[in-house]
Amino acid sequence: MLARREITPITDAVPQHEKATKVISVTSGKGGVGKSNFALNFALSLSESGQKVVLIDFDIGMANLEILLGMTPRHHLIDLVKEKKGIWEILEKGPNGLELISGGSGFERILDLNDDDANYLFAELGKLQGYADIILFDTGAGLSKESQRIHLAADEIILVTTPEPTAITDAYSVIKILHHQDASLNVRLVVNRVANSKEGIAIAGRVRTVTKRFLNKEIEILGLMPNDSLVFQSVLEQTPFYLNYPKSQAAKWMKDMVNIYLHGDGGYRQASTGIKGFIQKMSQFVVKK
Ligand SMILES: Nc1ncnc2c1ncn2[C@@H]1O[C@H](COP(=O)(O)OP(=O)(O)O)[C@@H](O)[C@H]1O
Ligand SMILES: [Mg+2]
C-alpha cells in the first residue's frame, strides 16, 4: 500500500477577486484515452508556470484525480450540495500550488439535483471567479447531459484523442454534437499516446480537415503527447508523471505544450468570459435532444 500524501484543506483562503478566470473543460469521445492524466499534468505544468489553477474532477462517481494524486480529500464536490459546505471548505491543496476539488466516488448524477441544489452548486463555483487564473474541469468520456453543460459554458474545450481509429471517430462525434449546440465553441485538440510527432501531426491534421470539411469548423491543435511507459508507471505509483518523472518525454512535451499555450500566438490570451460568464451560460443552457 502506498503512503497517502498529506493534504491540507484550504480554510484560510482569502480570495482576491482580481484575476480574469478562464474556464477550460477536458473531454473525449472514447474513454481511457488519457483525459485525467492529461488534465492533472497539464494543471501541474500550468501551476509551475505561475498560473493559479483549480482542477475540478467532474467525472461523476469516478474518483480519478485523487487516485492519480494519491490523495484522500476530506471533502468532495457532492458535499457542497449535500452538506451545504462552502467552496473554500472543499478546495484542497495539491502539489505545485495546484488546488483541487475532488469528484469523489458515488457522486450522484448532477442533473438529478433539484434546482435549488444546482443553483447552490454553481453559485459556489462562481465564487472562484477572480481567485484562479484557470479552472480546469476533467470530465467523463463522451457527453452526459451534465458534462455537455460544462463544455458548452466553458471558454475552451480540450478534446483528447489517441491515434486509434475508434478514439478519433468518437472524438469527431463529440465535436459534431457540441458544434450543433453552439457553432462558436473554442475547441483544442490533444493527440495523446503518439508514437512520434510525425504520427501525431498527421492525425491532428486529419481531424482538423474533417471538421473543417463536414462542419465548417476550425479547431486548434493544442499539442501532442507521446506514448510513454512512464505515464503508466506513474499511474501505478499514484504520483503524476510531471512530478515523478520530470525528465520523461511525456513531461518534456507537456512543458513545451504549456509554454506554447501560455506564450504562443492564439493561445491562452484568447478571450475569456470568466467564470461569471460560465455560470450564466450554465444556468441558461438547455441540452437539445
Ligand atoms: N501518454 C500516455 N502514455 C502511456 N500511457 C498512457 C498515456 N496516457 C494515458 N495512458 C494510460 O491510459 C490509462 C488511462 O488514462 P486516463 O487518464 O485515466 O484516461 P481517461 O481519463 O481518458 O479515462 C492510464 O492509466 C495510463 O495507463
Ligand atoms: Mg478520466
mmCIF file of N, CA and C in Angstrom, residues 111 143-150 152 177 181 282 284-289:
data_model
loop_
_atom_site.group_PDB
_atom_site.id
_atom_site.type_symbol
_atom_site.label_atom_id
_atom_site.label_comp_id
_atom_site.label_asym_id
_atom_site.label_seq_id
_atom_site.Cartn_x
_atom_site.Cartn_y
_atom_site.Cartn_z
ATOM 1 N N LEU A 111 -27.434 16.263 -12.644
ATOM 2 C CA LEU A 111 -28.707 16.797 -13.106
ATOM 3 C C LEU A 111 -29.891 16.237 -12.321
ATOM 4 N N LEU A 143 -20.467 12.369 -23.824
ATOM 5 C CA LEU A 143 -21.219 13.546 -23.409
ATOM 6 C C LEU A 143 -22.430 13.160 -22.590
ATOM 7 N N SER A 144 -22.326 13.295 -21.292
ATOM 8 C CA SER A 144 -23.517 13.179 -20.461
ATOM 9 C C SER A 144 -24.179 14.559 -20.503
ATOM 10 N N LYS A 145 -25.390 14.633 -20.041
ATOM 11 C CA LYS A 145 -26.081 15.931 -20.036
ATOM 12 C C LYS A 145 -25.299 16.957 -19.235
ATOM 13 N N GLU A 146 -24.800 16.501 -18.074
ATOM 14 C CA GLU A 146 -24.135 17.474 -17.210
ATOM 15 C C GLU A 146 -22.787 17.902 -17.763
ATOM 16 N N SER A 147 -22.059 16.953 -18.409
ATOM 17 C CA SER A 147 -20.774 17.371 -18.961
ATOM 18 C C SER A 147 -20.990 18.271 -20.177
ATOM 19 N N GLN A 148 -22.074 18.049 -20.925
ATOM 20 C CA GLN A 148 -22.366 18.962 -22.041
ATOM 21 C C GLN A 148 -22.547 20.373 -21.534
ATOM 22 N N ARG A 149 -23.228 20.484 -20.411
ATOM 23 C CA ARG A 149 -23.442 21.827 -19.848
ATOM 24 C C ARG A 149 -22.117 22.482 -19.528
ATOM 25 N N ILE A 150 -21.201 21.703 -18.971
ATOM 26 C CA ILE A 150 -19.886 22.251 -18.635
ATOM 27 C C ILE A 150 -19.166 22.678 -19.917
ATOM 28 N N LEU A 152 -20.302 23.386 -22.917
ATOM 29 C CA LEU A 152 -20.921 24.482 -23.662
ATOM 30 C C LEU A 152 -20.748 25.819 -22.951
ATOM 31 N N ILE A 177 -21.479 16.939 -32.071
ATOM 32 C CA ILE A 177 -22.622 17.178 -31.174
ATOM 33 C C ILE A 177 -22.515 18.554 -30.513
ATOM 34 N N GLN A 181 -24.741 22.319 -31.003
ATOM 35 C CA GLN A 181 -25.352 23.096 -29.908
ATOM 36 C C GLN A 181 -24.886 24.548 -29.982
ATOM 37 N N MET A 282 -24.175 28.361 -17.874
ATOM 38 C CA MET A 282 -24.624 27.109 -17.269
ATOM 39 C C MET A 282 -26.113 27.161 -16.958
ATOM 40 N N GLN A 284 -28.360 29.170 -18.236
ATOM 41 C CA GLN A 284 -29.250 29.411 -19.375
ATOM 42 C C GLN A 284 -29.366 28.205 -20.286
ATOM 43 N N PHE A 285 -28.322 27.401 -20.281
ATOM 44 C CA PHE A 285 -28.229 26.378 -21.299
ATOM 45 C C PHE A 285 -29.206 25.231 -21.080
ATOM 46 N N VAL A 286 -29.903 24.857 -22.141
ATOM 47 C CA VAL A 286 -30.790 23.687 -22.095
ATOM 48 C C VAL A 286 -30.283 22.697 -23.133
ATOM 49 N N VAL A 287 -30.018 21.467 -22.709
ATOM 50 C CA VAL A 287 -29.480 20.467 -23.637
ATOM 51 C C VAL A 287 -30.552 20.087 -24.659
ATOM 52 N N LYS A 288 -30.173 20.201 -25.956
ATOM 53 C CA LYS A 288 -31.123 19.819 -27.020
ATOM 54 C C LYS A 288 -31.151 18.312 -27.143
ATOM 55 N N LYS A 289 -32.306 17.778 -27.398
ATOM 56 C CA LYS A 289 -32.437 16.317 -27.554
ATOM 57 C C LYS A 289 -31.887 15.863 -28.898
#
